[in-house]
C-alpha positions as MATLAB code, in Angstrom:
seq = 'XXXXXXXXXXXXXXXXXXXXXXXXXXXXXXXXXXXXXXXXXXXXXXXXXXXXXXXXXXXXXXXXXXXXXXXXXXXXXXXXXXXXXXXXXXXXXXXXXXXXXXXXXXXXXXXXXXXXXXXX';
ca = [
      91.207  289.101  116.880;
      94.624  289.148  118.364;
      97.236  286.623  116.684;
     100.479  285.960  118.511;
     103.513  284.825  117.191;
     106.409  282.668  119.239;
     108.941  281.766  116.790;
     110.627  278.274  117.077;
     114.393  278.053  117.635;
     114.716  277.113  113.686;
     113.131  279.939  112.974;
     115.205  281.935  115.103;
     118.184  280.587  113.505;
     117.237  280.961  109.993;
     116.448  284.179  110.489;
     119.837  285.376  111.802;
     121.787  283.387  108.978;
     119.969  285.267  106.431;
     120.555  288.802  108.188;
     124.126  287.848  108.075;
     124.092  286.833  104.484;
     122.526  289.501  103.890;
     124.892  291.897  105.476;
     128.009  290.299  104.189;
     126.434  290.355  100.987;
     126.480  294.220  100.960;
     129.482  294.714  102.673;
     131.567  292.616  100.039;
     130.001  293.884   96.726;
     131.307  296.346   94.371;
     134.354  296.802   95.242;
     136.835  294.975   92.772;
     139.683  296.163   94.541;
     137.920  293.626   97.486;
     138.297  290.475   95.654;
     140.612  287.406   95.436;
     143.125  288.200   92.436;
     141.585  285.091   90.739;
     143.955  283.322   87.878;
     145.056  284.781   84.923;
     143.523  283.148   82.275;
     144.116  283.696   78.485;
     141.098  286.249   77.771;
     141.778  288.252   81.115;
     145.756  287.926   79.512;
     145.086  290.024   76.461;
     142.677  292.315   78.004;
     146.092  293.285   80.385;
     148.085  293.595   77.186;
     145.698  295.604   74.898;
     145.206  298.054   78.393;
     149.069  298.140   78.917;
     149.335  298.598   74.909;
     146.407  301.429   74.413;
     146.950  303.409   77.948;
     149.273  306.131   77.051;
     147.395  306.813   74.007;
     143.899  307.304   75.233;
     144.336  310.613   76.590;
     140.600  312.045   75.657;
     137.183  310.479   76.094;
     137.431  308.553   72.445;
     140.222  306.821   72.817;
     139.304  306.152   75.996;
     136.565  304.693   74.768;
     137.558  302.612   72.102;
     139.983  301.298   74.605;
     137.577  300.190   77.263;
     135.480  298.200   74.497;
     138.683  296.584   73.417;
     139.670  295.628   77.019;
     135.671  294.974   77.715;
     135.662  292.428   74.664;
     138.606  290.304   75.637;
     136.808  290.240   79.538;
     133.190  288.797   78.457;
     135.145  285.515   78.334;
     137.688  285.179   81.377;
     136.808  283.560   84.650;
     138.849  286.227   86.670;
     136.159  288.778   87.972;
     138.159  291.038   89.468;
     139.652  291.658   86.522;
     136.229  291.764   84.750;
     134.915  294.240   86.955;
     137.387  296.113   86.604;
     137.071  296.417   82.759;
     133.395  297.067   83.849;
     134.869  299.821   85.631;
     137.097  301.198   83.226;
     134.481  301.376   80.518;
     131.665  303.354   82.837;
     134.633  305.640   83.901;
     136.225  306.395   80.221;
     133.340  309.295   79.392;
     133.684  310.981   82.758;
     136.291  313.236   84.188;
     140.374  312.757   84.198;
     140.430  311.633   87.991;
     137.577  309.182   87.402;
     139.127  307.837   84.489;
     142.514  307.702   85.905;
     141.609  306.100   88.909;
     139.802  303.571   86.989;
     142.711  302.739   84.833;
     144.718  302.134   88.014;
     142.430  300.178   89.208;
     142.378  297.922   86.200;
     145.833  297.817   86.092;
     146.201  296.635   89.515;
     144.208  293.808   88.689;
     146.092  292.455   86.295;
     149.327  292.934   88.114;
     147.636  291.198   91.177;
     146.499  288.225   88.725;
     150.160  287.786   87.754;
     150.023  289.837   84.345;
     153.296  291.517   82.907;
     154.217  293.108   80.339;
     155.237  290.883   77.233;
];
């Protein structure tokens, strides 16, 4: 038995809106760097000043650590995803190498300077 198939022109068209969600889906993930700047809201505000505060001293994978949970804890209640993701970032990166960690930091901090964060 041979079936055939002639889609409709609403079938057509749903089927090329979801390719292109689709595709701008994964071309517009993952990449904090990527995203609006958002607000700076009072939990994303303190995770920029305990980063600014704790940077210079986490020099090895413990403090680096101990800093990411600090900054992680302040993120799990802002509205500002970049800068969450970024702090998502930061923590995966503080146990790997100096560049990784490094670039992560940047990263971070480019966030909250984007957002409008300065230092106190």
């Amino acid at each position: 038995m041979k079936l055939k198939f002639k889609p409709s022109r609403t079938t057509i068209i749903i089927a090329v809106v979801a390719v292109a969600a689709v595709a701008w889906g994964l071309t517009s993930g993952g990449d904090p760097a990527g995203q609006s700047p958002g607000t700076l809201d009072d939990p994303a505000r303190q995770a920029c000043t305990d980063f600014a505060a704790g940077r210079d001293a986490a020099d090895s994978k413990g403090p680096r650590l101990s800093l990411a949970d600090n900054v992680l804890a302040s993120t799990r209640r802002t509205d500002n995803s970049r800068i969450a993701d970024s702090a998502s970032a930061l923590g995966r990166k503080a146990n790997d190498s100096d560049q990784e960690w490094t670039e992560a930091a940047d990263g971070f901090a480019a966030a909250c300077k984007d957002a409008g964060w300065s230092a106190p």
